[in-house]
């Protein structure tokens, strides 16, 4: 079989593997959802069944390795691997969340704005900001856009589609990841590596599902990136010159496509991957410079070789960037065009967050846990093999980049900002975990040579360790899972069957607004501090949750000042004049909390560098300013709904 045919077969396997993963996750979630399970936070039943499913998934992966060793058909090994990896993701997250319609962290904290984004993309496929009307999106819309299409197909509201879409997309990523690893290093090592990466990712990155997708696919793709920059050569030969003939164009295209996908999913991770690519290119340039030195060769020939090789490396890097840039423009073009037109922007403070773990270097290999042990082995293996193995060099440079990124983020605190480097921990853990499996494989070969055929014992210990790590995921995520049961969902219910919160009035409020305005939700602008309402229904918000999630084009700070001025109104006429003079489309609906002094909004302001970085304050409106026929005022539970007629 020729090289083009093999490449086509590999791409075909990835596509088929992704489809199979979708089916496994989708059917698995349907089966789990068909049973009335007890709540995770009040029963251990779902935890027990999760463990059973994880054992089955690990057993299937062991069988796949055995079949590969026995020379069975490649398609069978690949199929078992895909089914098991997708099943592992589905049961590890789907079973503990089986009795709730909400995902990890429910509708609290960061999940509130993520759910709002998916609700927005479900409302319309048009790229738009999650909160503000008539603004292009600032946060990459890729994962949310596809989630919106899934919700449309399923006929689900965006908030309810979040959980299945998160699990399905991560299942696909796990399946693609395991196929990539087996193509690179064979099933013997590729399946255990993918199992380690998937489990570590579920533990540390699953609350951000789009990040988890990039970790599972990105870890092997960084190896492809190094091959793309180096050209058609082995690590011992160093990078090769000849931009056209010396370049592995399939690797360049694959790396560029992944970078483009990353740019449509998560800006922070894309920045890390870009820095990794630059570091790889610098390493290869240095290798090319010193590798060309030869006193027996004329200086002109040495210089020519250096120019050819270095030029080729730079050309490959630019090519990867160009491909990535074209794909990224699919979601970034509207926002960039607005900035090019010099539209006003202020108040966005996305980088203003520095928790304690962002002020220290992450050192997972010094933690006495299974993850700590495997990452420690990975660190040692990288240090010993980075000069001899392409995989070790790629993973090692990734680890180095993470630490450089962390140090740069800490340094930038002196300038009043950060790079949010603490969110890179999952990539570091997964990369070291992958290296750790390769280190264990080398130790295993040494043990077989030293003690005879001890492969069964090594395999048994590895499988038991994998089960131990996997069954620890629900416990590690217990807070996130419990919140999914204690938060009130979009139907006004709590999954743990306890009395719901004030959010249970949201369905009634939604019907009231529709009745009084006569418009669908996405044709209304709401001023509220109860942002869960915007997560469940696709109303536009006049103001965002906090400045850290706000679109810079929205001018969060100026809107906050405007709201404060509105609250100073004393008569209906004065209030209406101020609304009409708003530089932005004013709200036609107000959703207040009823307070002793009037109608209140509990808003937020940035107080970085403090931790927490948000301070809450209240703005109170005099009820008299809405006592006018031009407003309809209705009390619903603890809420006051004001609709401008």
XYZ file of C-alpha atoms in Angstrom:
645
model
C 0.000 0.000 0.000
C 1.430 3.363 -1.040
C 1.899 6.336 1.266
C -1.145 8.298 -0.051
C -3.339 5.230 0.421
C -2.059 4.732 3.967
C -2.726 8.383 4.786
C -6.248 8.102 3.385
C -6.813 4.955 5.438
C -5.618 6.677 8.604
C -7.915 9.665 8.019
C -10.782 7.288 7.283
C -10.153 5.459 10.558
C -10.259 8.729 12.473
C -13.571 9.684 10.871
C -15.115 6.261 11.484
C -13.729 6.229 15.026
C -15.332 9.598 15.734
C -18.690 8.374 14.420
C -18.514 5.210 16.522
C -17.633 7.289 19.588
C -20.661 9.513 18.997
C -22.897 6.441 18.823
C -21.413 4.870 21.947
C -21.729 8.056 23.993
C -25.177 8.909 22.667
C -26.604 5.439 23.264
C -24.872 5.178 26.619
C -26.403 8.441 27.800
C -29.836 7.380 26.539
C -29.597 4.102 28.457
C -28.429 5.859 31.622
C -31.152 8.488 31.266
C -33.882 5.847 30.922
C -33.493 4.801 34.581
C -34.606 6.802 37.607
C -31.306 6.804 39.520
C -30.824 8.120 43.053
C -28.875 11.359 43.417
C -25.082 11.078 43.539
C -24.870 13.209 46.675
C -27.273 11.018 48.658
C -26.480 7.495 47.422
C -23.469 5.415 46.354
C -25.407 3.433 43.756
C -24.266 5.513 40.776
C -20.679 5.463 42.077
C -20.754 1.652 42.233
C -22.138 1.302 38.707
C -19.574 3.816 37.462
C -16.805 1.586 38.794
C -18.277 -1.466 37.059
C -18.405 0.406 33.763
C -14.814 1.617 34.170
C -13.600 -1.934 34.836
C -15.355 -3.131 31.677
C -13.789 -0.314 29.647
C -10.277 -1.054 30.938
C -10.828 -4.776 30.317
C -11.774 -4.060 26.685
C -8.588 -2.041 26.257
C -6.546 -4.922 27.701
C -8.248 -7.290 25.259
C -7.411 -4.915 22.407
C -3.719 -5.014 23.374
C -3.798 -8.819 23.577
C -5.464 -9.072 20.166
C -2.837 -6.762 18.705
C -0.061 -8.890 20.149
C -1.742 -11.955 18.673
C -1.665 -10.433 15.202
C -5.408 -9.929 14.894
C -6.907 -7.598 12.318
C -6.110 -3.957 12.858
C -9.724 -2.910 12.423
C -10.777 -5.081 15.362
C -8.147 -3.588 17.654
C -9.112 -0.083 16.595
C -12.822 -0.759 17.061
C -12.365 -2.155 20.559
C -10.117 0.768 21.479
C -12.633 3.346 20.278
C -15.583 1.651 21.965
C -13.694 1.311 25.250
C -12.310 4.863 25.328
C -15.674 6.436 24.445
C -17.380 4.147 26.937
C -14.902 5.113 29.654
C -15.684 8.819 29.214
C -19.423 8.175 29.061
C -19.652 6.022 32.165
C -17.158 8.077 34.209
C -19.161 11.283 33.766
C -22.562 10.136 32.551
C -23.309 7.689 35.349
C -22.572 10.031 38.300
C -24.627 12.709 36.502
C -27.323 10.226 35.493
C -30.052 11.670 37.716
C -29.532 15.326 36.805
C -29.962 17.299 33.613
C -27.088 19.604 34.543
C -23.379 19.156 33.896
C -20.491 19.465 36.346
C -20.853 22.588 38.511
C -24.495 22.892 37.437
C -25.362 26.517 36.699
C -22.823 27.948 39.134
C -19.568 29.820 38.825
C -17.951 29.582 35.358
C -20.499 27.045 34.138
C -23.124 29.772 34.228
C -21.574 31.783 31.415
C -20.591 28.652 29.462
C -24.189 27.478 29.559
C -25.299 30.954 28.509
C -23.003 30.689 25.484
C -24.436 27.326 24.459
C -27.957 28.694 24.905
C -27.045 31.586 22.596
C -25.622 29.267 19.919
C -28.696 27.047 20.205
C -30.963 30.038 19.638
C -29.272 30.828 16.316
C -26.284 29.545 14.319
C -25.233 33.145 13.706
C -22.027 34.025 15.525
C -22.907 36.394 18.342
C -21.778 37.360 21.786
C -23.235 35.224 24.553
C -24.719 38.235 26.392
C -24.620 41.499 24.451
C -26.839 42.217 21.484
C -25.317 43.257 18.145
C -21.755 42.295 19.150
C -19.519 39.635 17.610
C -18.252 36.924 19.989
C -15.038 37.507 21.891
C -14.694 34.002 23.304
C -14.134 31.328 20.621
C -17.480 29.939 19.556
C -16.391 26.650 17.960
C -17.324 24.129 20.646
C -20.485 26.034 21.535
C -21.561 26.418 17.909
C -21.403 22.675 17.316
C -23.145 22.141 20.637
C -25.924 24.414 19.454
C -26.370 22.323 16.342
C -26.530 19.184 18.487
C -29.200 20.835 20.651
C -31.189 21.784 17.551
C -31.079 18.221 16.223
C -32.136 16.814 19.587
C -34.773 19.484 20.139
C -33.260 20.420 23.499
C -32.831 23.845 25.094
C -29.195 24.843 25.252
C -28.821 24.384 29.014
C -30.162 20.826 28.825
C -27.966 19.946 25.848
C -24.817 21.007 27.711
C -24.304 17.731 29.594
C -24.768 15.295 26.696
C -22.819 17.513 24.304
C -19.916 17.809 26.745
C -19.749 14.048 27.249
C -20.191 13.222 23.554
C -17.509 15.687 22.437
C -15.051 14.369 25.020
C -15.844 10.796 23.990
C -15.004 11.679 20.398
C -11.758 13.325 21.519
C -10.814 10.232 23.543
C -11.489 7.989 20.547
C -9.498 10.191 18.165
C -6.708 10.410 20.729
C -6.380 6.657 21.116
C -6.293 6.164 17.337
C -3.593 8.831 16.989
C -1.464 7.237 19.691
C -1.787 3.737 18.236
C -0.793 5.037 14.794
C 2.285 6.714 16.286
C 3.651 4.107 18.679
C 1.595 0.966 18.080
C -1.248 -0.467 20.115
C 1.054 -2.004 22.749
C 2.032 1.413 24.042
C -0.518 3.656 22.339
C -3.540 2.189 24.131
C -2.033 2.535 27.646
C -0.837 6.057 26.836
C -4.283 7.112 25.616
C -5.891 5.506 28.674
C -3.621 7.506 30.990
C -4.174 10.765 29.094
C -7.950 10.273 28.983
C -8.268 9.456 32.675
C -6.035 12.323 33.786
C -7.953 14.692 31.519
C -11.303 13.598 32.931
C -9.980 14.211 36.421
C -8.536 17.667 35.869
C -10.109 19.196 32.740
C -13.642 17.800 32.392
C -15.350 20.854 34.010
C -14.136 22.724 30.908
C -15.164 20.234 28.217
C -13.734 22.204 25.285
C -10.392 22.286 27.106
C -10.577 18.537 27.747
C -11.117 17.937 24.016
C -7.933 19.849 23.194
C -5.889 18.041 25.853
C -6.837 14.572 24.614
C -6.211 15.389 20.957
C -3.446 17.935 21.472
C -1.046 15.699 23.401
C -0.370 13.407 20.403
C -0.747 16.226 17.878
C 2.208 18.094 19.390
C 4.353 15.184 18.239
C 2.942 15.645 14.759
C 3.822 19.323 15.032
C 7.476 18.529 15.744
C 7.591 16.170 12.756
C 6.016 18.867 10.602
C 8.683 21.409 11.566
C 11.605 18.987 11.318
C 10.779 17.649 7.888
C 11.325 14.202 6.432
C 14.018 12.949 8.796
C 14.655 11.107 12.031
C 15.648 12.780 15.266
C 19.231 11.530 14.916
C 19.557 13.242 11.522
C 18.142 16.549 12.713
C 15.980 18.883 10.634
C 16.287 18.806 6.863
C 16.328 21.605 4.321
C 14.317 21.872 1.170
C 11.037 23.548 1.916
C 9.151 21.839 -0.886
C 10.686 18.372 -1.021
C 11.999 18.065 2.505
C 8.689 18.902 4.175
C 6.193 16.311 5.350
C 3.143 18.108 4.040
C 0.575 15.758 5.600
C 2.113 16.561 9.000
C 2.046 20.304 8.246
C -1.594 20.166 7.198
C -2.561 18.043 10.206
C -0.739 20.342 12.628
C -2.262 23.448 11.050
C -5.747 21.927 11.139
C -5.366 21.088 14.820
C -4.091 24.584 15.636
C -7.049 26.026 13.764
C -9.460 23.810 15.669
C -7.807 24.887 18.911
C -8.171 28.564 17.989
C -11.909 28.071 17.466
C -12.217 26.332 20.861
C -9.908 27.944 23.428
C -7.635 30.975 23.087
C -5.459 30.194 26.121
C -4.535 26.700 24.969
C -3.907 27.966 21.467
C -1.457 30.478 22.901
C 0.365 27.671 24.689
C 0.457 25.530 21.546
C 1.761 28.483 19.537
C 4.510 29.114 22.078
C 5.366 25.407 21.970
C 5.632 25.573 18.183
C 7.951 28.565 18.431
C 10.116 26.793 21.004
C 10.270 23.690 18.815
C 11.301 25.809 15.850
C 14.041 27.513 17.892
C 15.346 24.153 19.064
C 15.432 22.822 15.499
C 17.087 26.004 14.219
C 19.786 25.628 16.858
C 20.207 21.990 15.936
C 20.461 22.895 12.262
C 23.003 25.653 12.931
C 25.383 23.546 15.005
C 24.727 20.367 13.037
C 25.907 22.014 9.824
C 29.308 22.883 11.314
C 32.066 20.960 9.567
C 35.645 22.205 9.229
C 36.198 19.875 6.296
C 33.494 21.655 4.289
C 33.897 25.137 2.780
C 32.250 27.945 4.718
C 30.020 28.810 1.780
C 28.627 25.280 1.674
C 28.014 25.318 5.437
C 26.226 28.675 5.185
C 24.121 27.454 2.275
C 23.078 24.367 4.200
C 22.193 26.443 7.223
C 20.135 28.870 5.149
C 18.299 26.023 3.447
C 17.448 24.188 6.661
C 16.579 27.236 8.760
C 14.521 28.707 5.930
C 12.639 25.441 5.587
C 11.887 25.318 9.328
C 10.577 28.872 9.299
C 8.579 28.166 6.153
C 6.967 25.123 7.771
C 6.134 27.114 10.881
C 4.553 29.847 8.770
C 2.619 27.240 6.783
C 1.205 25.694 9.937
C 0.269 29.167 11.153
C -1.347 30.095 7.845
C -3.528 26.985 7.802
C -4.460 27.551 11.437
C -5.202 31.212 10.802
C -7.583 30.482 7.944
C -9.533 28.038 10.093
C -9.494 30.381 13.084
C -11.031 33.162 10.998
C -14.213 31.116 10.791
C -15.008 32.274 14.329
C -12.611 35.156 14.887
C -13.252 37.221 11.754
C -16.289 39.176 13.081
C -14.516 40.251 16.263
C -11.252 41.117 14.528
C -13.123 43.137 11.918
C -14.801 45.137 14.669
C -11.440 45.875 16.273
C -9.916 46.844 12.926
C -12.725 49.361 12.518
C -11.631 50.823 15.875
C -14.928 50.226 17.591
C -14.685 51.322 21.263
C -13.583 48.632 23.698
C -12.989 48.777 27.440
C -13.737 47.057 30.708
C -12.754 43.506 29.699
C -10.588 41.955 32.400
C -10.351 38.295 31.358
C -6.740 38.021 32.548
C -7.384 39.574 35.974
C -7.349 36.424 38.066
C -4.543 35.055 40.208
C -5.508 32.247 42.593
C -2.856 30.731 44.820
C -2.067 27.929 42.388
C -1.357 30.546 39.743
C 1.403 31.995 41.904
C 3.458 28.777 42.161
C 4.842 26.333 39.641
C 2.771 23.156 39.226
C 4.865 20.154 40.315
C 2.505 17.168 40.071
C 5.390 14.668 40.169
C 6.056 15.456 43.820
C 2.525 14.495 44.930
C 2.257 11.029 46.442
C -0.659 9.873 44.287
C -1.009 7.625 41.266
C -0.865 10.706 39.045
C 2.186 11.897 40.951
C 3.969 8.569 40.489
C 3.255 8.288 36.765
C 4.217 11.921 36.125
C 7.446 11.461 38.105
C 8.351 8.489 35.926
C 7.456 10.629 32.912
C 9.742 13.435 34.029
C 12.697 11.052 34.435
C 12.012 9.433 31.061
C 11.858 12.802 29.303
C 15.167 13.885 30.806
C 16.834 10.653 29.737
C 15.356 10.313 26.253
C 14.681 13.769 24.809
C 17.811 13.614 22.636
C 17.054 10.161 21.280
C 13.285 9.966 20.798
C 11.052 12.292 18.791
C 8.170 11.704 21.195
C 10.343 12.533 24.193
C 11.572 15.728 22.554
C 8.038 16.852 21.630
C 6.598 16.093 25.059
C 9.641 17.538 26.812
C 9.429 20.813 24.928
C 5.718 20.971 25.754
C 6.482 20.584 29.456
C 9.189 23.244 29.209
C 6.768 25.579 27.448
C 4.186 25.166 30.197
C 6.734 26.205 32.801
C 7.918 29.156 30.702
C 4.287 30.185 30.269
C 3.760 29.983 34.044
C 6.827 32.097 34.763
C 5.781 34.669 32.174
C 2.310 34.800 33.709
C 3.802 35.415 37.145
C 6.101 38.068 35.738
C 3.175 39.882 34.152
C 1.543 40.326 37.544
C 3.948 43.249 37.968
C 2.238 44.851 34.962
C -1.220 44.331 36.456
C -2.303 41.257 34.505
C -1.716 37.499 34.163
C -1.859 34.762 31.534
C -4.123 32.480 33.613
C -1.371 29.867 33.587
C -3.013 27.791 36.316
C -5.479 26.566 33.710
C -2.626 24.780 31.913
C -2.249 22.161 34.648
C -4.274 19.522 32.746
C -1.951 19.765 29.719
C 1.095 19.404 31.954
C -0.367 16.424 33.794
C -1.494 14.685 30.594
C 1.852 15.255 28.860
C 3.847 13.916 31.797
C 1.355 11.063 32.139
C 1.921 10.046 28.517
C 5.676 10.171 29.070
C 5.234 8.158 32.260
C 3.598 5.294 30.373
C 6.503 5.260 27.919
C 8.873 5.207 30.882
C 7.013 2.266 32.410
C 7.234 0.473 29.039
C 11.023 0.847 29.038
C 11.286 -0.347 32.637
C 9.083 -3.304 31.714
C 11.392 -4.310 28.876
C 14.324 -4.113 31.261
C 12.438 -6.242 33.821
C 11.666 -8.907 31.222
C 15.344 -9.075 30.266
C 16.376 -9.218 33.925
C 13.756 -11.501 35.485
C 12.340 -13.426 32.542
C 8.779 -13.339 31.205
C 7.025 -11.165 33.797
C 4.784 -9.467 31.261
C 1.596 -10.842 32.800
C 2.475 -9.431 36.215
C 3.390 -6.056 34.720
C 0.200 -5.941 32.668
C -1.937 -6.909 35.661
C -0.409 -4.201 37.854
C -0.853 -1.637 35.050
C -4.526 -2.579 34.541
C -5.257 -2.434 38.280
C -3.522 0.951 38.486
C -5.633 2.223 35.588
C -8.815 1.079 37.341
C -7.687 2.698 40.587
C -7.020 5.984 38.819
C -10.296 5.903 36.887
C -12.477 5.073 39.878
C -10.980 8.031 41.703
C -12.335 10.515 39.142
C -15.899 10.791 40.566
C -14.468 11.298 44.046
C -12.118 14.001 42.816
C -15.056 15.702 41.067
C -17.481 15.211 43.964
C -17.996 18.953 44.520
C -18.659 19.548 40.828
C -21.052 16.594 40.642
C -22.883 17.532 43.840
C -23.447 21.080 42.549
C -25.125 19.610 39.471
C -27.665 18.058 41.857
C -28.136 20.983 44.228
C -28.548 23.694 41.574
C -32.035 24.378 40.249
C -32.321 23.455 36.574
C -34.193 25.146 33.740
C -37.408 23.324 34.593
C -37.349 24.741 38.125
C -36.327 21.457 39.786
C -33.426 20.152 41.825
C -32.180 16.701 40.866
C -31.724 15.679 44.515
C -35.489 16.109 44.987
C -35.057 18.834 47.602
C -36.867 22.202 47.516
C -35.563 24.283 44.592
C -34.115 27.753 44.879
C -35.558 31.032 43.697
C -34.605 29.976 40.155
C -37.717 27.777 40.167
C -39.654 30.957 39.283
C -37.720 31.411 36.025
C -40.191 29.454 33.826
C -43.065 31.587 35.116
C -41.044 34.769 34.577
C -40.214 33.697 31.037
C -43.901 33.145 30.237
C -44.766 36.493 31.792
C -42.209 38.380 29.710
C -43.373 36.676 26.529
C -46.981 37.527 27.305
C -46.279 41.180 28.118
C -43.801 41.917 25.320
C -45.254 39.687 22.621
C -41.710 38.942 21.466
C -39.536 35.843 21.506
C -36.743 35.816 24.089
C -33.982 36.742 21.634
C -35.722 40.000 20.776
C -35.592 41.328 24.327
C -32.775 42.959 26.280
C -32.877 42.214 30.007
C -31.132 44.018 32.823
C -30.666 41.549 35.670
C -28.166 40.279 38.189
C -29.688 36.782 38.090
C -27.579 35.566 35.206
C -28.858 32.030 35.513
C -31.959 33.373 33.772
C -29.807 34.248 30.746
C -28.205 30.797 30.886
C -31.570 29.104 30.517
C -33.311 31.440 28.068
C -31.728 33.260 25.088
C -32.534 36.773 26.255
C -29.888 39.380 25.583
C -28.359 40.910 28.681
C -27.631 44.580 29.082
C -24.756 43.737 31.439
C -22.646 40.597 31.824
C -21.939 38.417 34.825
C -18.546 39.986 35.574
C -16.001 41.986 33.629
C -13.844 38.834 33.424
C -16.322 37.197 31.070
C -17.415 40.371 29.302
C -16.734 41.184 25.684
C -14.291 44.153 25.560
C -16.485 45.693 22.861
C -19.350 45.820 25.371
C -17.559 48.398 27.548
C -18.457 46.713 30.816
C -17.136 49.526 32.985
C -19.125 52.198 31.164
C -22.296 50.114 31.286
C -21.850 49.692 35.044
C -21.602 53.460 35.434
C -24.700 53.901 33.284
C -26.691 51.487 35.446
C -25.647 53.445 38.522
C -26.906 56.662 36.914
C -30.208 55.020 36.022
C -30.651 54.005 39.651
C -30.456 57.676 40.659
C -33.637 58.479 38.734
C -36.532 59.817 40.823
C -39.375 60.018 38.283
C -40.601 57.844 35.402
C -39.906 60.617 32.879
C -36.346 60.952 34.085
C -35.844 57.198 33.893
C -37.208 56.969 30.371
C -35.062 59.889 29.164
C -31.950 58.195 30.524
C -32.883 54.886 28.905
C -33.492 56.545 25.560
C -30.123 58.320 25.691
C -28.219 55.100 26.319
C -25.318 54.628 23.865
C -26.280 50.952 23.723
C -29.633 49.361 23.104
C -31.424 49.861 26.453
C -33.178 47.061 28.293
C -36.887 46.697 27.737
C -37.120 44.192 30.594
C -35.791 44.521 34.145
C -35.513 41.503 36.447
C -34.917 42.732 39.989
C -34.860 41.209 43.430
C -37.313 42.801 45.833
C -35.542 44.570 48.696
C -36.549 46.652 51.681
C -35.296 49.847 50.008
C -36.609 49.131 46.523
C -35.767 47.022 43.514
C -32.206 45.765 43.719
C -29.501 44.403 41.459
C -26.440 42.734 42.959
C -23.669 43.501 40.480
C -19.948 42.752 40.383
C -16.766 44.719 39.883
C -13.167 43.711 39.315
C -10.922 44.069 42.393
C -7.808 42.364 41.010
C -5.125 41.785 42.303
C -7.201 40.680 45.289
C -8.238 37.047 45.548
C -11.189 36.608 45.140
C -10.976 38.998 42.248
C -14.645 40.039 42.299
C -16.479 42.302 44.729
C -20.266 42.385 44.849
C -22.238 45.577 45.314
C -25.910 46.445 45.181
C -27.701 48.992 43.046
C -31.200 49.929 44.187
C -33.938 51.471 42.023
C -36.788 53.467 43.501
C -40.074 51.640 42.700
C -41.629 55.057 42.029
C -39.705 55.431 38.757
C -41.630 52.465 37.348
C -45.039 53.546 38.688
C -46.188 54.680 35.275
C -48.425 53.253 32.503
C -45.333 52.995 30.319
C -44.095 50.194 32.557
C -45.711 46.929 33.630
C -44.573 45.816 37.082
C -45.211 42.277 38.328
C -43.979 40.531 41.446
C -43.089 36.870 40.999
C -41.821 35.230 44.175
C -38.731 37.145 45.317
C -38.437 38.803 41.909
C -39.855 41.964 40.424
C -40.321 41.942 36.653
C -40.554 45.341 34.968
C -41.459 45.447 31.280
C -41.294 48.650 29.304
C -44.365 48.895 27.137
